[in-house]
Amino acid sequence: MVWKPSEKEEEHFVRLEFERKKKLEEERHKNLAEEERKRLKELHYMKCPKCGMELIEIDYRGIKVDKCSECEGVWLDAGELEAVSRLKKAGLNKLFNVFKR
Ligand SMILES: [Zn+2]
């Protein structure tokens, strides 16, 4: 089978069209993922991972500690456990005292 120039051109344009649509679709997927991430963050931000109630944030010597308003769970951000572990015994007791009832 011999390809006429017009057929080759046609193939070329179909291919371009495919590439264009593929790019659009990939972009759409990327946006969907971003929207989903945004939705999940809005749903869960500053909510207790155990019981789902509001977290209360306190700042103790630059360490932000999130304490659940319901189940009393205490949550730390990245690096904060290390920061807490560097506190001396007296500082640690003061931190615990903040939460004593
Ligand atoms: Zn909780």
Coordinates of N, CA and C and ligand atoms in Angstrom, one line a residue:
M1 N 0.8 -1.2 0.0 CA 0.0 0.0 0.0 C 0.9 1.3 0.0
V2 N 0.5 2.1 -0.9 CA 1.3 3.3 -1.0 C 0.6 4.5 -0.3
W3 N 1.3 5.2 0.5 CA 0.7 6.4 1.2 C 0.8 7.6 0.3
K4 N -0.4 8.2 0.1 CA -0.4 9.5 -0.6 C 0.0 10.6 0.5
P5 N 0.6 11.6 0.0 CA 1.0 12.7 0.9 C -0.1 13.2 1.8
S6 N -1.3 13.3 1.2 CA -2.5 13.8 2.0 C -2.8 12.8 3.1
E7 N -2.6 11.5 2.9 CA -2.9 10.6 4.0 C -1.9 10.7 5.1
K8 N -0.6 10.9 4.7 CA 0.4 11.1 5.7 C 0.2 12.4 6.6
E9 N -0.3 13.4 5.8 CA -0.7 14.6 6.5 C -1.8 14.4 7.5
E10 N -2.8 13.6 7.1 CA -3.9 13.3 7.9 C -3.5 12.6 9.1
E11 N -2.6 11.6 9.0 CA -2.1 10.8 10.1 C -1.4 11.8 11.1
H12 N -0.6 12.7 10.5 CA 0.1 13.6 11.3 C -0.8 14.5 12.2
F13 N -1.9 15.0 11.5 CA -2.8 15.8 12.3 C -3.7 15.1 13.3
V14 N -4.0 13.8 13.0 CA -4.7 13.0 14.0 C -3.8 12.8 15.2
R15 N -2.6 12.5 14.9 CA -1.6 12.3 16.0 C -1.4 13.6 16.8
L16 N -1.4 14.7 16.2 CA -1.3 16.0 16.9 C -2.5 16.2 17.8
E17 N -3.7 15.9 17.2 CA -4.9 16.0 18.0 C -4.9 15.1 19.2
F18 N -4.4 13.9 19.0 CA -4.4 13.0 20.1 C -3.4 13.5 21.2
E19 N -2.3 14.0 20.8 CA -1.3 14.5 21.8 C -1.9 15.7 22.5
R20 N -2.7 16.6 21.8 CA -3.3 17.7 22.4 C -4.3 17.3 23.5
K21 N -5.2 16.4 23.1 CA -6.2 15.9 24.0 C -5.6 15.2 25.2
K22 N -4.5 14.4 25.0 CA -3.9 13.7 26.0 C -3.3 14.7 27.1
K23 N -2.7 15.7 26.6 CA -2.1 16.8 27.4 C -3.2 17.4 28.3
L24 N -4.4 17.7 27.7 CA -5.5 18.3 28.4 C -6.0 17.4 29.5
E25 N -6.1 16.1 29.1 CA -6.6 15.1 30.1 C -5.6 15.0 31.3
E26 N -4.3 15.0 31.0 CA -3.3 14.9 32.0 C -3.4 16.1 33.0
E27 N -3.6 17.2 32.4 CA -3.8 18.5 33.2 C -5.0 18.4 34.1
R28 N -6.1 17.8 33.5 CA -7.3 17.7 34.3 C -7.1 16.8 35.5
H29 N -6.4 15.7 35.2 CA -6.2 14.7 36.3 C -5.4 15.4 37.5
K30 N -4.4 16.2 37.0 CA -3.5 16.9 38.0 C -4.4 17.9 38.9
N31 N -5.3 18.6 38.2 CA -6.2 19.5 38.9 C -7.1 18.8 39.8
L32 N -7.6 17.7 39.4 CA -8.5 16.9 40.2 C -7.8 16.4 41.5
A33 N -6.6 16.0 41.3 CA -5.8 15.5 42.5 C -5.6 16.7 43.5
E34 N -5.4 17.9 42.9 CA -5.2 19.1 43.8 C -6.5 19.4 44.5
E35 N -7.6 19.4 43.8 CA -8.9 19.7 44.4 C -9.2 18.7 45.5
E36 N -8.9 17.4 45.2 CA -9.1 16.4 46.2 C -8.3 16.6 47.5
R37 N -7.0 17.0 47.2 CA -6.1 17.3 48.4 C -6.7 18.4 49.2
K38 N -7.1 19.5 48.5 CA -7.7 20.7 49.1 C -8.9 20.3 49.9
R39 N -9.8 19.5 49.3 CA -11.0 19.1 50.0 C -10.7 18.3 51.3
L40 N -9.7 17.4 51.2 CA -9.4 16.6 52.4 C -8.8 17.4 53.5
K41 N -8.0 18.4 53.0 CA -7.3 19.3 54.0 C -8.4 20.1 54.8
E42 N -9.4 20.7 54.0 CA -10.4 21.4 54.6 C -11.3 20.6 55.6
L43 N -11.4 19.3 55.2 CA -12.2 18.4 56.0 C -11.5 18.0 57.3
H44 N -10.2 17.9 57.3 CA -9.4 17.3 58.4 C -8.5 18.2 59.2
Y45 N -8.3 19.4 58.6 CA -7.3 20.3 59.2 C -7.7 20.7 60.7
M46 N -6.8 20.5 61.6 CA -6.9 20.8 63.0 C -8.1 20.0 63.7
K47 N -8.3 18.8 63.1 CA -9.3 17.9 63.7 C -8.5 16.7 64.3
C48 N -8.9 16.2 65.4 CA -8.2 15.0 66.0 C -8.3 13.8 65.1
P49 N -7.1 13.2 64.8 CA -7.1 12.0 63.9 C -7.8 10.8 64.6
K50 N -8.0 10.8 65.9 CA -8.6 9.7 66.6 C -10.1 9.8 66.6
C51 N -10.6 11.0 67.1 CA -12.1 11.1 67.4 C -12.7 12.2 66.5
G52 N -11.9 13.0 65.7 CA -12.5 13.9 64.8 C -12.9 15.3 65.3
M53 N -12.7 15.5 66.6 CA -13.1 16.8 67.2 C -12.0 17.8 67.1
E54 N -12.3 19.1 67.4 CA -11.4 20.2 67.2 C -10.1 20.0 68.1
L55 N -9.0 20.3 67.5 CA -7.7 20.4 68.2 C -7.5 21.8 68.7
I56 N -6.9 21.9 69.9 CA -6.6 23.2 70.5 C -5.1 23.3 70.5
E57 N -4.5 24.4 69.8 CA -3.1 24.5 69.7 C -2.5 25.4 70.8
I58 N -1.5 25.0 71.5 CA -0.8 25.8 72.4 C 0.7 25.9 71.9
D59 N 1.3 27.1 72.2 CA 2.7 27.3 71.9 C 3.5 27.3 73.1
Y60 N 4.3 26.3 73.4 CA 5.1 26.2 74.5 C 6.6 26.3 74.1
R61 N 7.2 27.4 74.4 CA 8.6 27.7 74.0 C 8.9 27.3 72.5
G62 N 7.9 27.7 71.7 CA 8.1 27.5 70.2 C 7.7 26.2 69.7
I63 N 7.3 25.3 70.7 CA 6.8 24.0 70.3 C 5.3 24.1 70.2
K64 N 4.7 23.9 69.0 CA 3.3 23.9 68.9 C 2.7 22.5 69.2
V65 N 1.9 22.5 70.3 CA 1.3 21.2 70.7 C -0.2 21.3 70.5
D66 N -0.7 20.3 69.8 CA -2.2 20.3 69.5 C -2.8 19.3 70.4
K67 N -3.8 19.7 71.2 CA -4.4 18.8 72.1 C -5.9 18.7 71.8
C68 N -6.4 17.5 71.8 CA -7.8 17.3 71.4 C -8.7 17.8 72.5
S69 N -9.8 18.5 72.1 CA -10.8 19.1 73.0 C -11.7 18.0 73.5
E70 N -11.6 16.8 73.0 CA -12.6 15.8 73.4 C -11.9 14.6 74.1
C71 N -10.9 13.9 73.4 CA -10.4 12.7 73.9 C -9.0 12.9 74.6
E72 N -8.6 14.2 74.7 CA -7.3 14.5 75.4 C -6.1 14.0 74.7
G73 N -6.2 13.5 73.5 CA -5.0 13.1 72.7 C -4.1 14.3 72.5
V74 N -2.8 14.1 72.4 CA -1.8 15.2 72.1 C -1.1 14.9 70.8
W75 N -1.0 15.9 69.9 CA -0.4 15.6 68.6 C 0.7 16.6 68.4
L76 N 1.7 16.1 67.8 CA 2.9 17.0 67.5 C 3.2 17.0 66.0
D77 N 3.6 18.1 65.5 CA 4.0 18.3 64.1 C 5.4 17.7 63.9
A78 N 5.8 17.6 62.6 CA 7.2 17.1 62.3 C 8.2 17.9 63.0
G79 N 9.1 17.2 63.7 CA 10.2 17.8 64.4 C 9.9 18.2 65.8
E80 N 8.7 18.2 66.2 CA 8.3 18.7 67.5 C 8.5 17.6 68.6
L81 N 8.5 16.4 68.2 CA 8.8 15.3 69.2 C 10.2 15.4 69.6
E82 N 11.1 15.7 68.6 CA 12.5 15.9 68.9 C 12.7 17.1 69.8
A83 N 11.9 18.2 69.5 CA 12.0 19.4 70.4 C 11.6 19.1 71.8
V84 N 10.5 18.3 71.9 CA 10.0 18.0 73.3 C 11.1 17.1 74.0
S85 N 11.7 16.2 73.3 CA 12.7 15.3 73.9 C 13.9 16.1 74.3
R86 N 14.1 17.3 73.8 CA 15.3 18.1 74.2 C 15.0 18.9 75.4
L87 N 13.7 19.0 75.9 CA 13.4 19.8 77.1 C 14.0 19.1 78.3
K88 N 14.4 19.9 79.3 CA 14.9 19.4 80.5 C 13.7 18.9 81.3
K89 N 13.9 18.1 82.3 CA 12.8 17.6 83.2 C 11.8 18.7 83.7
A90 N 12.4 19.8 84.1 CA 11.6 20.9 84.6 C 10.7 21.5 83.5
G91 N 11.2 21.7 82.4 CA 10.5 22.2 81.2 C 9.4 21.2 80.8
L92 N 9.7 20.0 80.8 CA 8.8 18.9 80.5 C 7.6 18.9 81.5
N93 N 7.9 19.1 82.8 CA 6.8 19.1 83.8 C 5.9 20.3 83.6
K94 N 6.5 21.5 83.2 CA 5.7 22.7 82.9 C 4.8 22.4 81.7
L95 N 5.3 21.8 80.7 CA 4.5 21.5 79.5 C 3.3 20.6 80.0
F96 N 3.6 19.6 80.8 CA 2.5 18.7 81.2 C 1.5 19.4 82.1
N97 N 2.0 20.4 82.9 CA 1.1 21.2 83.8 C 0.1 22.0 83.0
V98 N 0.5 22.5 81.8 CA -0.4 23.2 80.9 C -1.7 22.4 80.7
F99 N -1.5 21.1 80.6 CA -2.7 20.3 80.3 C -3.4 19.6 81.5
K100 N -2.8 19.8 82.6 CA -3.4 19.2 83.8 C -4.7 19.8 84.1
R101 N -5.6 18.9 84.5 CA -7.0 19.4 84.8 C -7.2 19.4 86.3
Ligands
ZN1 ZN -9.7 13.3 70.0

